[in-house]
GROMACS .gro file of C-alpha atoms in nm:
model
  331
    1UNK     CA    1   0.874  -1.370   0.787
    2UNK     CA    2   1.136  -1.210   1.011
    3UNK     CA    3   1.340  -1.530   1.002
    4UNK     CA    4   1.374  -1.545   0.622
    5UNK     CA    5   1.748  -1.571   0.544
    6UNK     CA    6   1.738  -1.301   0.276
    7UNK     CA    7   1.639  -1.038   0.532
    8UNK     CA    8   1.993  -1.040   0.672
    9UNK     CA    9   2.113  -0.891   0.343
   10UNK     CA   10   1.820  -0.651   0.300
   11UNK     CA   11   1.870  -0.276   0.286
   12UNK     CA   12   1.685  -0.257   0.618
   13UNK     CA   13   1.927  -0.494   0.791
   14UNK     CA   14   2.236  -0.332   0.640
   15UNK     CA   15   2.144   0.033   0.688
   16UNK     CA   16   1.865   0.058   0.945
   17UNK     CA   17   1.920   0.203   1.289
   18UNK     CA   18   1.795  -0.123   1.443
   19UNK     CA   19   1.970  -0.335   1.177
   20UNK     CA   20   1.651  -0.533   1.125
   21UNK     CA   21   1.643  -0.649   1.487
   22UNK     CA   22   1.300  -0.658   1.649
   23UNK     CA   23   1.234  -0.433   1.945
   24UNK     CA   24   0.929  -0.390   2.167
   25UNK     CA   25   0.586  -0.506   2.058
   26UNK     CA   26   0.291  -0.266   2.055
   27UNK     CA   27  -0.082  -0.324   2.003
   28UNK     CA   28  -0.300  -0.071   1.825
   29UNK     CA   29  -0.654  -0.202   1.860
   30UNK     CA   30  -0.969  -0.046   1.719
   31UNK     CA   31  -1.048   0.078   2.069
   32UNK     CA   32  -0.703   0.226   2.121
   33UNK     CA   33  -0.712   0.392   1.781
   34UNK     CA   34  -1.028   0.588   1.846
   35UNK     CA   35  -1.142   0.801   1.549
   36UNK     CA   36  -1.002   0.694   1.213
   37UNK     CA   37  -0.834   0.936   0.975
   38UNK     CA   38  -0.940   1.011   0.618
   39UNK     CA   39  -0.644   1.225   0.520
   40UNK     CA   40  -0.268   1.181   0.535
   41UNK     CA   41  -0.113   1.489   0.689
   42UNK     CA   42   0.103   1.633   0.968
   43UNK     CA   43  -0.184   1.775   1.173
   44UNK     CA   44  -0.317   1.472   1.360
   45UNK     CA   45  -0.179   1.385   1.703
   46UNK     CA   46   0.006   1.050   1.701
   47UNK     CA   47  -0.179   0.764   1.867
   48UNK     CA   48   0.146   0.580   1.931
   49UNK     CA   49   0.517   0.662   1.954
   50UNK     CA   50   0.769   0.385   1.894
   51UNK     CA   51   1.142   0.325   1.862
   52UNK     CA   52   1.320   0.200   1.550
   53UNK     CA   53   1.295  -0.178   1.539
   54UNK     CA   54   0.965  -0.192   1.725
   55UNK     CA   55   0.678  -0.412   1.605
   56UNK     CA   56   0.323  -0.280   1.585
   57UNK     CA   57   0.013  -0.501   1.555
   58UNK     CA   58  -0.268  -0.291   1.409
   59UNK     CA   59  -0.638  -0.376   1.379
   60UNK     CA   60  -0.772  -0.216   1.061
   61UNK     CA   61  -1.127  -0.154   0.944
   62UNK     CA   62  -1.230  -0.234   0.587
   63UNK     CA   63  -1.240   0.036   0.319
   64UNK     CA   64  -1.616   0.079   0.368
   65UNK     CA   65  -1.581   0.156   0.738
   66UNK     CA   66  -1.769  -0.164   0.818
   67UNK     CA   67  -2.106  -0.029   0.702
   68UNK     CA   68  -2.159  -0.280   0.417
   69UNK     CA   69  -2.305  -0.582   0.596
   70UNK     CA   70  -2.538  -0.746   0.342
   71UNK     CA   71  -2.559  -0.818  -0.029
   72UNK     CA   72  -2.887  -0.626  -0.022
   73UNK     CA   73  -2.712  -0.307   0.090
   74UNK     CA   74  -2.694  -0.006  -0.142
   75UNK     CA   75  -2.342   0.138  -0.152
   76UNK     CA   76  -2.487   0.476  -0.245
   77UNK     CA   77  -2.707   0.475   0.062
   78UNK     CA   78  -2.449   0.329   0.301
   79UNK     CA   79  -2.125   0.499   0.199
   80UNK     CA   80  -2.052   0.860   0.284
   81UNK     CA   81  -1.800   1.000   0.037
   82UNK     CA   82  -1.523   1.111   0.101
   83UNK     CA   83  -1.521   0.926   0.436
   84UNK     CA   84  -1.387   0.600   0.291
   85UNK     CA   85  -1.060   0.415   0.347
   86UNK     CA   86  -1.038   0.474   0.724
   87UNK     CA   87  -0.677   0.487   0.836
   88UNK     CA   88  -0.515   0.385   1.164
   89UNK     CA   89  -0.242   0.600   1.311
   90UNK     CA   90  -0.056   0.815   1.282
   91UNK     CA   91   0.232   0.631   1.444
   92UNK     CA   92   0.534   0.847   1.527
   93UNK     CA   93   0.881   0.694   1.514
   94UNK     CA   94   1.147   0.839   1.743
   95UNK     CA   95   1.462   0.978   1.589
   96UNK     CA   96   1.337   1.016   1.232
   97UNK     CA   97   1.309   1.349   1.053
   98UNK     CA   98   1.303   1.512   0.715
   99UNK     CA   99   1.575   1.371   0.492
  100UNK     CA  100   1.563   1.028   0.654
  101UNK     CA  101   1.387   0.710   0.540
  102UNK     CA  102   1.110   0.529   0.728
  103UNK     CA  103   1.127   0.152   0.680
  104UNK     CA  104   0.822  -0.073   0.715
  105UNK     CA  105   0.858  -0.449   0.700
  106UNK     CA  106   0.526  -0.632   0.659
  107UNK     CA  107   0.519  -0.945   0.872
  108UNK     CA  108   0.154  -1.043   0.836
  109UNK     CA  109  -0.189  -0.938   0.706
  110UNK     CA  110  -0.452  -1.161   0.867
  111UNK     CA  111  -0.827  -1.162   0.806
  112UNK     CA  112  -1.025  -1.044   1.108
  113UNK     CA  113  -1.394  -1.072   1.193
  114UNK     CA  114  -1.692  -1.294   1.118
  115UNK     CA  115  -1.757  -1.464   0.785
  116UNK     CA  116  -1.826  -1.375   0.511
  117UNK     CA  117  -1.521  -1.161   0.578
  118UNK     CA  118  -1.461  -1.040   0.222
  119UNK     CA  119  -1.669  -0.774   0.049
  120UNK     CA  120  -1.668  -0.616  -0.295
  121UNK     CA  121  -1.919  -0.405  -0.483
  122UNK     CA  122  -2.005  -0.191  -0.781
  123UNK     CA  123  -2.024   0.176  -0.690
  124UNK     CA  124  -2.192   0.409  -0.943
  125UNK     CA  125  -1.946   0.617  -1.148
  126UNK     CA  126  -1.644   0.445  -0.996
  127UNK     CA  127  -1.425   0.191  -1.175
  128UNK     CA  128  -1.204   0.135  -1.475
  129UNK     CA  129  -1.468   0.067  -1.742
  130UNK     CA  130  -1.727   0.334  -1.659
  131UNK     CA  131  -1.769   0.708  -1.675
  132UNK     CA  132  -1.652   0.884  -1.358
  133UNK     CA  133  -1.637   1.238  -1.224
  134UNK     CA  134  -1.285   1.264  -1.372
  135UNK     CA  135  -1.378   1.092  -1.699
  136UNK     CA  136  -1.724   1.233  -1.751
  137UNK     CA  137  -1.962   1.040  -1.978
  138UNK     CA  138  -2.333   1.065  -2.058
  139UNK     CA  139  -2.379   0.690  -2.020
  140UNK     CA  140  -2.593   0.588  -1.721
  141UNK     CA  141  -2.405   0.436  -1.424
  142UNK     CA  142  -2.388   0.060  -1.387
  143UNK     CA  143  -2.635  -0.087  -1.137
  144UNK     CA  144  -2.511  -0.122  -0.783
  145UNK     CA  145  -2.419  -0.468  -0.660
  146UNK     CA  146  -2.264  -0.609  -0.342
  147UNK     CA  147  -2.090  -0.944  -0.316
  148UNK     CA  148  -1.980  -1.100   0.014
  149UNK     CA  149  -1.743  -1.396   0.020
  150UNK     CA  150  -1.587  -1.636   0.269
  151UNK     CA  151  -1.217  -1.563   0.320
  152UNK     CA  152  -0.959  -1.773   0.499
  153UNK     CA  153  -0.603  -1.890   0.446
  154UNK     CA  154  -0.724  -2.156   0.203
  155UNK     CA  155  -0.873  -1.905  -0.038
  156UNK     CA  156  -1.143  -1.658  -0.133
  157UNK     CA  157  -1.461  -1.850  -0.222
  158UNK     CA  158  -1.602  -1.655  -0.515
  159UNK     CA  159  -1.868  -1.918  -0.582
  160UNK     CA  160  -1.915  -2.295  -0.574
  161UNK     CA  161  -1.681  -2.340  -0.871
  162UNK     CA  162  -1.420  -2.066  -0.824
  163UNK     CA  163  -1.187  -2.023  -0.527
  164UNK     CA  164  -0.931  -1.747  -0.565
  165UNK     CA  165  -0.591  -1.763  -0.391
  166UNK     CA  166  -0.576  -1.583  -0.058
  167UNK     CA  167  -0.316  -1.316  -0.133
  168UNK     CA  168  -0.356  -1.050   0.136
  169UNK     CA  169  -0.189  -0.712   0.114
  170UNK     CA  170  -0.219  -0.355   0.241
  171UNK     CA  171  -0.407  -0.133  -0.002
  172UNK     CA  172  -0.331   0.196   0.173
  173UNK     CA  173  -0.014   0.271   0.368
  174UNK     CA  174   0.216   0.569   0.384
  175UNK     CA  175   0.354   0.859   0.581
  176UNK     CA  176   0.270   1.223   0.627
  177UNK     CA  177   0.331   1.475   0.349
  178UNK     CA  178   0.520   1.784   0.459
  179UNK     CA  179   0.231   2.031   0.448
  180UNK     CA  180  -0.065   1.888   0.255
  181UNK     CA  181  -0.361   1.697   0.388
  182UNK     CA  182  -0.415   1.433   0.116
  183UNK     CA  183  -0.726   1.214   0.100
  184UNK     CA  184  -0.680   0.851   0.204
  185UNK     CA  185  -0.840   0.766  -0.133
  186UNK     CA  186  -0.545   0.913  -0.324
  187UNK     CA  187  -0.192   0.777  -0.376
  188UNK     CA  188   0.101   1.014  -0.423
  189UNK     CA  189   0.464   1.065  -0.326
  190UNK     CA  190   0.380   0.989   0.038
  191UNK     CA  191   0.236   0.642  -0.045
  192UNK     CA  192  -0.133   0.628   0.041
  193UNK     CA  193  -0.396   0.439  -0.158
  194UNK     CA  194  -0.155   0.263  -0.394
  195UNK     CA  195  -0.354  -0.064  -0.407
  196UNK     CA  196  -0.035  -0.244  -0.510
  197UNK     CA  197  -0.049  -0.621  -0.444
  198UNK     CA  198   0.328  -0.630  -0.386
  199UNK     CA  199   0.273  -0.445  -0.056
  200UNK     CA  200   0.228  -0.786   0.104
  201UNK     CA  201   0.375  -1.000   0.381
  202UNK     CA  202   0.746  -1.044   0.318
  203UNK     CA  203   0.795  -0.705   0.155
  204UNK     CA  204   0.987  -0.409   0.296
  205UNK     CA  205   0.873  -0.055   0.214
  206UNK     CA  206   1.098   0.252   0.216
  207UNK     CA  207   0.935   0.595   0.249
  208UNK     CA  208   1.115   0.930   0.223
  209UNK     CA  209   1.035   1.123   0.542
  210UNK     CA  210   0.896   1.478   0.528
  211UNK     CA  211   0.812   1.556   0.893
  212UNK     CA  212   0.954   1.476   1.235
  213UNK     CA  213   0.840   1.130   1.345
  214UNK     CA  214   0.747   1.024   0.993
  215UNK     CA  215   0.380   0.972   1.097
  216UNK     CA  216   0.284   0.631   0.959
  217UNK     CA  217  -0.077   0.557   0.858
  218UNK     CA  218  -0.221   0.217   0.754
  219UNK     CA  219  -0.558   0.071   0.652
  220UNK     CA  220  -0.765  -0.068   0.364
  221UNK     CA  221  -0.643  -0.430   0.354
  222UNK     CA  222  -0.737  -0.666   0.071
  223UNK     CA  223  -0.772  -1.046   0.061
  224UNK     CA  224  -0.726  -1.059  -0.317
  225UNK     CA  225  -0.704  -0.818  -0.607
  226UNK     CA  226  -0.631  -0.834  -0.978
  227UNK     CA  227  -0.390  -0.597  -1.149
  228UNK     CA  228  -0.554  -0.258  -1.185
  229UNK     CA  229  -0.837  -0.319  -0.935
  230UNK     CA  230  -1.060  -0.296  -1.242
  231UNK     CA  231  -1.402  -0.232  -1.089
  232UNK     CA  232  -1.252  -0.001  -0.828
  233UNK     CA  233  -1.300  -0.241  -0.537
  234UNK     CA  234  -1.089  -0.540  -0.432
  235UNK     CA  235  -1.191  -0.813  -0.186
  236UNK     CA  236  -1.203  -0.569   0.102
  237UNK     CA  237  -1.148  -0.704   0.452
  238UNK     CA  238  -1.092  -0.613   0.812
  239UNK     CA  239  -0.745  -0.726   0.908
  240UNK     CA  240  -0.482  -0.753   1.176
  241UNK     CA  241  -0.157  -0.620   1.036
  242UNK     CA  242   0.186  -0.683   1.189
  243UNK     CA  243   0.457  -0.432   1.095
  244UNK     CA  244   0.819  -0.388   1.198
  245UNK     CA  245   0.943  -0.031   1.166
  246UNK     CA  246   1.298   0.095   1.128
  247UNK     CA  247   1.480   0.414   1.026
  248UNK     CA  248   1.761   0.480   0.780
  249UNK     CA  249   1.928   0.811   0.859
  250UNK     CA  250   2.023   1.047   0.576
  251UNK     CA  251   1.869   0.841   0.295
  252UNK     CA  252   1.616   1.035   0.092
  253UNK     CA  253   1.453   1.006  -0.249
  254UNK     CA  254   1.135   1.122  -0.419
  255UNK     CA  255   0.888   0.829  -0.423
  256UNK     CA  256   0.822   0.509  -0.222
  257UNK     CA  257   1.046   0.207  -0.276
  258UNK     CA  258   0.990  -0.161  -0.209
  259UNK     CA  259   1.218  -0.461  -0.160
  260UNK     CA  260   1.150  -0.833  -0.163
  261UNK     CA  261   1.383  -1.130  -0.166
  262UNK     CA  262   1.432  -1.108  -0.543
  263UNK     CA  263   1.320  -0.763  -0.655
  264UNK     CA  264   1.371  -0.391  -0.609
  265UNK     CA  265   1.070  -0.176  -0.702
  266UNK     CA  266   0.996   0.194  -0.725
  267UNK     CA  267   0.637   0.321  -0.706
  268UNK     CA  268   0.485   0.614  -0.894
  269UNK     CA  269   0.131   0.754  -0.889
  270UNK     CA  270  -0.015   0.999  -1.140
  271UNK     CA  271  -0.271   1.059  -1.412
  272UNK     CA  272  -0.248   0.976  -1.699
  273UNK     CA  273  -0.132   0.620  -1.642
  274UNK     CA  274   0.179   0.656  -1.857
  275UNK     CA  275   0.302   0.934  -1.627
  276UNK     CA  276   0.279   0.696  -1.330
  277UNK     CA  277   0.491   0.449  -1.528
  278UNK     CA  278   0.738   0.724  -1.618
  279UNK     CA  279   0.775   0.830  -1.254
  280UNK     CA  280   0.827   0.472  -1.138
  281UNK     CA  281   1.081   0.388  -1.408
  282UNK     CA  282   1.267   0.719  -1.370
  283UNK     CA  283   1.303   0.657  -0.997
  284UNK     CA  284   1.433   0.306  -1.067
  285UNK     CA  285   1.690   0.440  -1.315
  286UNK     CA  286   1.806   0.690  -1.054
  287UNK     CA  287   1.826   0.422  -0.785
  288UNK     CA  288   2.034   0.196  -1.008
  289UNK     CA  289   2.269   0.475  -1.114
  290UNK     CA  290   2.292   0.634  -0.770
  291UNK     CA  291   2.358   0.323  -0.563
  292UNK     CA  292   2.440   0.027  -0.786
  293UNK     CA  293   2.713   0.167  -1.009
  294UNK     CA  294   2.515   0.194  -1.331
  295UNK     CA  295   2.566   0.468  -1.583
  296UNK     CA  296   2.221   0.631  -1.606
  297UNK     CA  297   2.185   0.569  -1.980
  298UNK     CA  298   2.297   0.207  -1.937
  299UNK     CA  299   2.037   0.159  -1.661
  300UNK     CA  300   1.772   0.310  -1.890
  301UNK     CA  301   1.867   0.072  -2.170
  302UNK     CA  302   1.879  -0.231  -1.939
  303UNK     CA  303   1.532  -0.158  -1.801
  304UNK     CA  304   1.402  -0.151  -2.157
  305UNK     CA  305   1.499  -0.520  -2.171
  306UNK     CA  306   1.463  -0.644  -1.813
  307UNK     CA  307   1.228  -0.404  -1.635
  308UNK     CA  308   0.883  -0.513  -1.522
  309UNK     CA  309   0.582  -0.303  -1.425
  310UNK     CA  310   0.292  -0.386  -1.196
  311UNK     CA  311  -0.037  -0.203  -1.229
  312UNK     CA  312  -0.164  -0.130  -0.881
  313UNK     CA  313  -0.477   0.067  -0.958
  314UNK     CA  314  -0.630   0.239  -1.260
  315UNK     CA  315  -0.934   0.370  -1.070
  316UNK     CA  316  -0.820   0.602  -0.789
  317UNK     CA  317  -0.781   0.981  -0.819
  318UNK     CA  318  -0.425   0.900  -0.928
  319UNK     CA  319  -0.313   0.570  -1.077
  320UNK     CA  320  -0.025   0.361  -0.938
  321UNK     CA  321   0.253   0.170  -1.113
  322UNK     CA  322   0.538  -0.030  -0.958
  323UNK     CA  323   0.852  -0.061  -1.173
  324UNK     CA  324   1.094  -0.337  -1.079
  325UNK     CA  325   1.412  -0.518  -1.166
  326UNK     CA  326   1.549  -0.847  -1.038
  327UNK     CA  327   1.822  -0.804  -0.780
  328UNK     CA  328   2.044  -1.054  -0.960
  329UNK     CA  329   2.104  -0.791  -1.231
  330UNK     CA  330   2.232  -0.542  -0.974
  331UNK     CA  331   2.519  -0.747  -0.832
   0.00000   0.00000   0.00000
């Protein structure tokens, strides 16, 4: 991915301290990580300190912490809420502080571990079409169910007739908030559990930094997921993630941003869902007017015709929307 021609014109390459050039390579294995983290915050000691431009290869655990091992397992019995979505890190980046931007280029998300490597399940009172603690209903919960599937680069084998495309991405990634300790189950202005399929190999993420070192966390990788993550659980997998990290000094904004070869995207998380969309689109309007020469009202009107939104999740404590526009309209 690092050799793609478009990367030379990316924001990372043009404005990053390392100019998109790769530095040293680091390995963060399960053993080196030690205890996982279940909150994003500034209070954990970094497990690794790197320079801008460095590459980090991280071994992540699945969202269940590896405890779901059979289709006969009971999620209620096996899972210990809120200790879900174990996160690796935090990784400190030298020379970055509040008011700067932490850049994360995703090189690869590779399935790790024995087959069947993909797992999904129905968890009582969790999902988009059921009553939950936040949307309380008298209806009884759906019955629990676990499904385990073979995952490789050729696809996700749902059954003998259906093979889904293998489209791996990082469900939960972000940096430390300034003062809060926010559950790894919740997305917010720091990133976190966005469950946005665009956070995939080839994408570059831009996070506004709130604390010295940035403090990057990552975990919860998926092999496939539909828009919205409807039942609350994607094809969860252990993975080996390869990230290249850079810093843009003096560039700050309110919510995470994402860049691909053809698209700029802003990401908002909130409840109700329309507020997540409003945050994402407002941030995109401000990006277009602040850095691409648009009058704010003209940007607003253009997005009404050419904007696109991606529903990351409609099941987490806050919902996530990505609002995007094609780069060709920004020239």
